Tab-separated table of C-alpha atoms and ligand atoms in Angstrom:
chain	number	residue	atom	x	y	z
A	7	MET	CA	80.306	82.380	75.837
A	8	LYS	CA	83.282	85.517	74.782
A	9	LYS	CA	86.661	83.750	74.951
A	10	GLY	CA	88.893	85.132	77.964
A	11	LYS	CA	92.002	86.936	76.684
A	12	LEU	CA	95.511	84.873	76.449
A	13	ILE	CA	97.927	87.521	77.525
A	14	ALA	CA	101.764	86.791	77.466
A	15	ILE	CA	103.992	88.868	79.833
A	16	SER	CA	108.200	88.373	78.734
A	17	ALA	CA	110.806	89.834	80.530
A	18	PRO	CA	114.663	89.046	80.573
A	19	SER	CA	115.380	87.374	83.689
A	20	GLY	CA	115.890	89.175	86.337
A	21	THR	CA	113.595	93.037	84.337
A	22	GLY	CA	111.159	92.126	87.363
A	23	LYS	CA	108.064	90.857	86.219
A	24	THR	CA	107.325	88.083	88.412
A	25	THR	CA	107.042	91.373	90.851
A	26	ILE	CA	105.142	93.024	88.244
A	27	ILE	CA	102.438	89.782	87.701
A	28	ARG	CA	102.350	89.217	91.846
A	29	GLN	CA	100.878	92.916	91.537
A	30	VAL	CA	98.590	93.008	88.450
A	31	LEU	CA	97.463	89.916	89.795
A	32	LYS	CA	96.374	91.438	92.887
A	33	SER	CA	94.699	94.750	91.129
A	34	PHE	CA	92.948	91.937	88.779
A	35	PRO	CA	91.739	88.716	91.058
A	36	GLU	CA	89.087	87.637	88.255
A	37	ILE	CA	92.146	87.271	86.045
A	38	ILE	CA	94.034	83.546	86.240
A	39	PHE	CA	97.752	82.771	86.668
A	40	SER	CA	98.768	79.861	84.198
A	41	VAL	CA	100.750	77.910	86.696
A	42	SER	CA	103.614	75.943	84.305
A	43	ALA	CA	105.878	73.265	85.031
A	44	THR	CA	109.265	72.829	85.349
A	45	THR	CA	112.187	70.526	85.219
A	46	ARG	CA	114.755	73.544	87.511
A	47	ALA	CA	114.907	73.135	91.546
A	48	LYS	CA	111.988	75.230	93.565
A	49	ARG	CA	113.673	77.992	95.480
A	50	GLU	CA	113.100	78.344	99.570
A	51	TYR	CA	110.511	80.232	98.981
A	52	GLU	CA	108.161	78.901	96.125
A	53	VAL	CA	105.416	76.914	96.193
A	54	GLU	CA	104.698	73.574	94.913
A	55	GLY	CA	101.376	74.271	92.453
A	56	LYS	CA	101.338	78.345	92.944
A	57	HIS	CA	104.611	79.419	91.206
A	58	TYR	CA	105.518	76.173	89.050
A	59	TYR	CA	104.281	72.395	88.830
A	60	PHE	CA	107.822	71.065	89.878
A	61	ILE	CA	108.137	67.905	88.277
A	62	SER	CA	111.212	65.676	87.117
A	63	GLU	CA	112.637	65.850	83.959
A	64	GLU	CA	111.114	62.441	82.782
A	65	GLU	CA	108.133	63.455	83.696
A	66	PHE	CA	107.716	66.247	81.639
A	67	LYS	CA	109.403	64.864	78.437
A	68	LYS	CA	106.022	61.918	78.226
A	69	LYS	CA	104.275	65.619	78.739
A	70	ILE	CA	105.291	66.969	76.297
A	71	GLU	CA	104.903	63.412	74.139
A	72	ASN	CA	101.076	63.647	75.116
A	73	ASN	CA	100.720	67.424	73.790
A	74	GLU	CA	99.595	68.492	77.097
A	75	PHE	CA	102.259	71.973	76.206
A	76	ILE	CA	100.781	74.392	74.030
A	77	GLU	CA	104.082	75.447	74.165
A	78	TRP	CA	107.452	74.546	76.182
A	79	GLU	CA	111.239	75.548	76.179
A	80	LYS	CA	114.416	74.317	77.420
A	81	PHE	CA	115.735	77.072	79.348
A	82	TYR	CA	120.034	76.791	80.047
A	83	ASP	CA	119.413	73.492	81.329
A	84	TYR	CA	116.063	73.282	82.111
A	85	TYR	CA	112.214	72.357	81.116
A	86	TYR	CA	109.556	75.161	81.036
A	87	GLY	CA	105.959	74.080	79.504
A	88	THR	CA	102.542	75.597	79.691
A	89	TYR	CA	99.510	73.221	79.858
A	90	LYS	CA	97.090	73.461	77.930
A	91	SER	CA	94.056	71.916	79.319
A	92	ILE	CA	94.490	74.911	82.092
A	93	VAL	CA	95.033	77.449	79.240
A	94	GLU	CA	92.004	76.116	77.863
A	95	ASN	CA	89.434	75.639	80.699
A	96	VAL	CA	89.860	79.320	81.583
A	97	ILE	CA	89.506	81.212	78.254
A	98	ASN	CA	86.510	78.901	77.442
A	99	GLN	CA	85.107	79.874	81.030
A	100	GLY	CA	85.223	83.688	78.883
A	101	LYS	CA	87.821	84.592	81.722
A	102	SER	CA	91.129	85.848	81.090
A	103	ILE	CA	94.646	84.165	81.701
A	104	ILE	CA	97.964	86.139	82.045
A	105	LEU	CA	101.179	83.454	81.263
A	106	GLU	CA	104.890	84.531	82.212
A	107	ILE	CA	106.850	82.549	80.280
A	108	ASP	CA	110.647	83.599	77.921
A	109	VAL	CA	110.463	85.271	74.636
A	110	ASN	CA	111.178	82.109	72.324
A	111	GLY	CA	107.733	80.850	74.913
A	112	ALA	CA	105.591	83.755	73.474
A	113	LEU	CA	106.954	83.914	70.240
A	114	ASN	CA	105.479	80.222	69.887
A	115	LEU	CA	102.299	80.930	71.287
A	116	LYS	CA	100.998	83.815	68.675
A	117	LYS	CA	101.438	81.157	66.591
A	118	ILE	CA	99.507	79.004	67.694
A	119	TYR	CA	97.198	81.669	69.343
A	120	LEU	CA	97.041	84.801	66.775
A	121	GLU	CA	94.882	86.603	68.924
A	122	ALA	CA	97.243	85.842	72.633
A	123	VAL	CA	98.300	89.783	73.764
A	124	LEU	CA	102.002	89.703	74.362
A	125	ILE	CA	103.355	91.945	76.118
A	126	TYR	CA	107.177	92.560	76.848
A	127	ILE	CA	109.026	94.111	80.545
A	128	VAL	CA	111.665	96.430	79.487
A	129	PRO	CA	115.163	96.981	81.662
A	130	PRO	CA	116.667	99.845	82.050
A	131	SER	CA	120.285	97.366	80.482
A	132	ILE	CA	121.979	95.002	80.492
A	133	GLU	CA	124.112	96.290	83.348
A	134	GLU	CA	121.067	96.979	85.310
A	135	LEU	CA	120.018	94.034	84.842
A	136	ALA	CA	123.313	91.715	85.584
A	137	ARG	CA	123.450	93.938	88.674
A	138	ARG	CA	119.853	93.112	90.023
A	139	LEU	CA	120.587	89.195	89.235
A	140	LYS	CA	123.618	89.376	91.487
A	141	ILE	CA	121.203	91.254	94.625
A	142	ARG	CA	118.719	88.353	93.674
A	143	ASN	CA	120.806	86.036	94.356
A	144	THR	CA	118.503	82.715	93.238
A	145	GLU	CA	121.388	81.052	91.171
A	146	GLY	CA	125.027	80.067	91.266
A	147	LYS	CA	127.507	82.235	88.939
A	148	THR	CA	127.149	79.621	86.398
A	149	ASP	CA	123.478	80.059	86.136
A	150	LEU	CA	123.938	83.573	86.423
A	151	GLN	CA	126.571	84.370	83.331
A	152	LYS	CA	123.899	82.090	81.146
A	153	ARG	CA	121.094	84.161	82.876
A	154	ILE	CA	122.888	87.323	81.600
A	155	GLU	CA	123.936	86.454	77.931
A	156	ARG	CA	119.954	84.718	77.635
A	157	ALA	CA	119.121	88.505	78.353
A	158	THR	CA	120.868	90.131	75.228
A	159	MET	CA	119.438	87.211	73.058
A	160	GLU	CA	115.605	87.884	74.426
A	161	LEU	CA	116.239	92.143	73.947
A	162	SER	CA	117.074	91.761	70.233
A	163	LEU	CA	113.628	90.381	70.329
A	164	LYS	CA	111.556	92.633	71.994
A	165	ASP	CA	109.743	94.443	68.914
A	166	LYS	CA	108.503	91.433	68.201
A	167	PHE	CA	105.813	91.884	70.701
A	168	ASP	CA	102.386	94.282	70.872
A	169	TYR	CA	103.377	96.183	73.485
A	170	LEU	CA	106.402	97.451	75.414
A	171	VAL	CA	106.571	98.312	78.703
A	172	GLU	CA	110.225	100.095	80.126
A	173	ASN	CA	110.682	99.515	83.650
A	174	ILE	CA	113.346	101.590	84.584
A	175	ASP	CA	110.562	102.774	88.188
A	176	LEU	CA	108.828	99.820	88.941
A	177	GLU	CA	105.592	102.164	90.042
A	178	LYS	CA	105.171	103.267	86.755
A	179	ALA	CA	106.225	100.374	84.863
A	180	LEU	CA	103.323	98.668	87.340
A	181	LYS	CA	101.426	101.509	86.201
A	182	LYS	CA	101.288	100.965	83.095
A	183	THR	CA	100.783	97.251	82.433
A	184	LYS	CA	97.937	97.794	84.833
A	185	LEU	CA	96.613	99.554	82.561
A	186	LEU	CA	97.326	97.939	79.553
A	187	ILE	CA	95.701	95.221	80.964
A	188	GLU	CA	92.711	97.025	82.211
A	189	LYS	CA	92.285	97.828	78.423
A	190	ILE	CA	92.842	94.117	76.786
A	191	THR	CA	90.511	92.785	79.706
A	192	LYS	CA	87.965	95.488	78.786
A	193	LYS	CA	88.686	94.283	75.189
A	194	GLU	CA	89.412	97.902	74.498
A	195	ILE	CA	92.365	96.568	72.632
B	213	5GP	P1	112.941	80.957	85.960
B	213	5GP	O1	113.791	79.840	86.720
B	213	5GP	O2	113.289	82.461	86.712
B	213	5GP	O3	111.723	81.402	87.241
B	213	5GP	O4	111.831	80.949	85.006
B	213	5GP	C1	113.382	81.780	84.065
B	213	5GP	C2	112.291	81.918	82.405
B	213	5GP	O5	111.361	80.726	81.953
B	213	5GP	C3	111.288	82.809	83.254
B	213	5GP	O6	111.192	83.981	82.001
B	213	5GP	C4	110.447	82.217	83.091
B	213	5GP	O7	109.513	83.564	82.356
B	213	5GP	C5	109.734	81.703	82.332
B	213	5GP	N1	108.972	80.792	81.851
B	213	5GP	C6	108.145	80.158	82.839
B	213	5GP	N2	107.513	79.472	82.836
B	213	5GP	C7	107.280	79.104	81.887
B	213	5GP	C8	106.976	78.036	81.045
B	213	5GP	O8	105.758	77.728	80.756
B	213	5GP	N3	106.988	78.537	79.345
B	213	5GP	C9	107.994	78.781	78.757
B	213	5GP	N4	108.021	79.500	77.346
B	213	5GP	N5	109.093	80.087	79.667
B	213	5GP	C10	108.163	80.162	80.716
């Protein structure tokens, strides 16, 4: 059976990638979302097993040792990882999977899975990103500052990605992402 597509969507925190991915999954119900493991605290609206598997740092480290992740990253003070078993089960069934992972994670993924397709959602500017993160208000002040610093580093890596989608206007960004996903999963590109 032909393998499904492995699609990573990355962007600095606050770029609107979660919103875009949610809409994409609604339009493509046959595509699976890869639920990552993380050691960060659950936000109020998040659901265990839907947004993330929330695990302790000890459990996370054990999983690293047991080679359970295809990629993992320490992002500020927390760990995030993609389960190898989830990804391989899905693509081996011929279904496509979307990974919402950070920029370094996506670049590492591509080293293991050359066929992975990497999409980067580009924010209008660092200033706008900082403004959006402040409005979102899901992080404390220190975490917010760390996310802004990290975003600057992440932006410098955008040209290593296969496709860039600018998110200045959410509707346009969404339309472009959906078109891309359609082409990728229909194997046109
Ligand atoms: P947040 O704490 O805002 O949910 O996520 C922080 C960052 O971690 C985001 O850029 C998100 O895409 C990324 N992330 C989530 N899951 C994974 C993962 O499994 N691997 C990697 N490398 N990054 C992840």
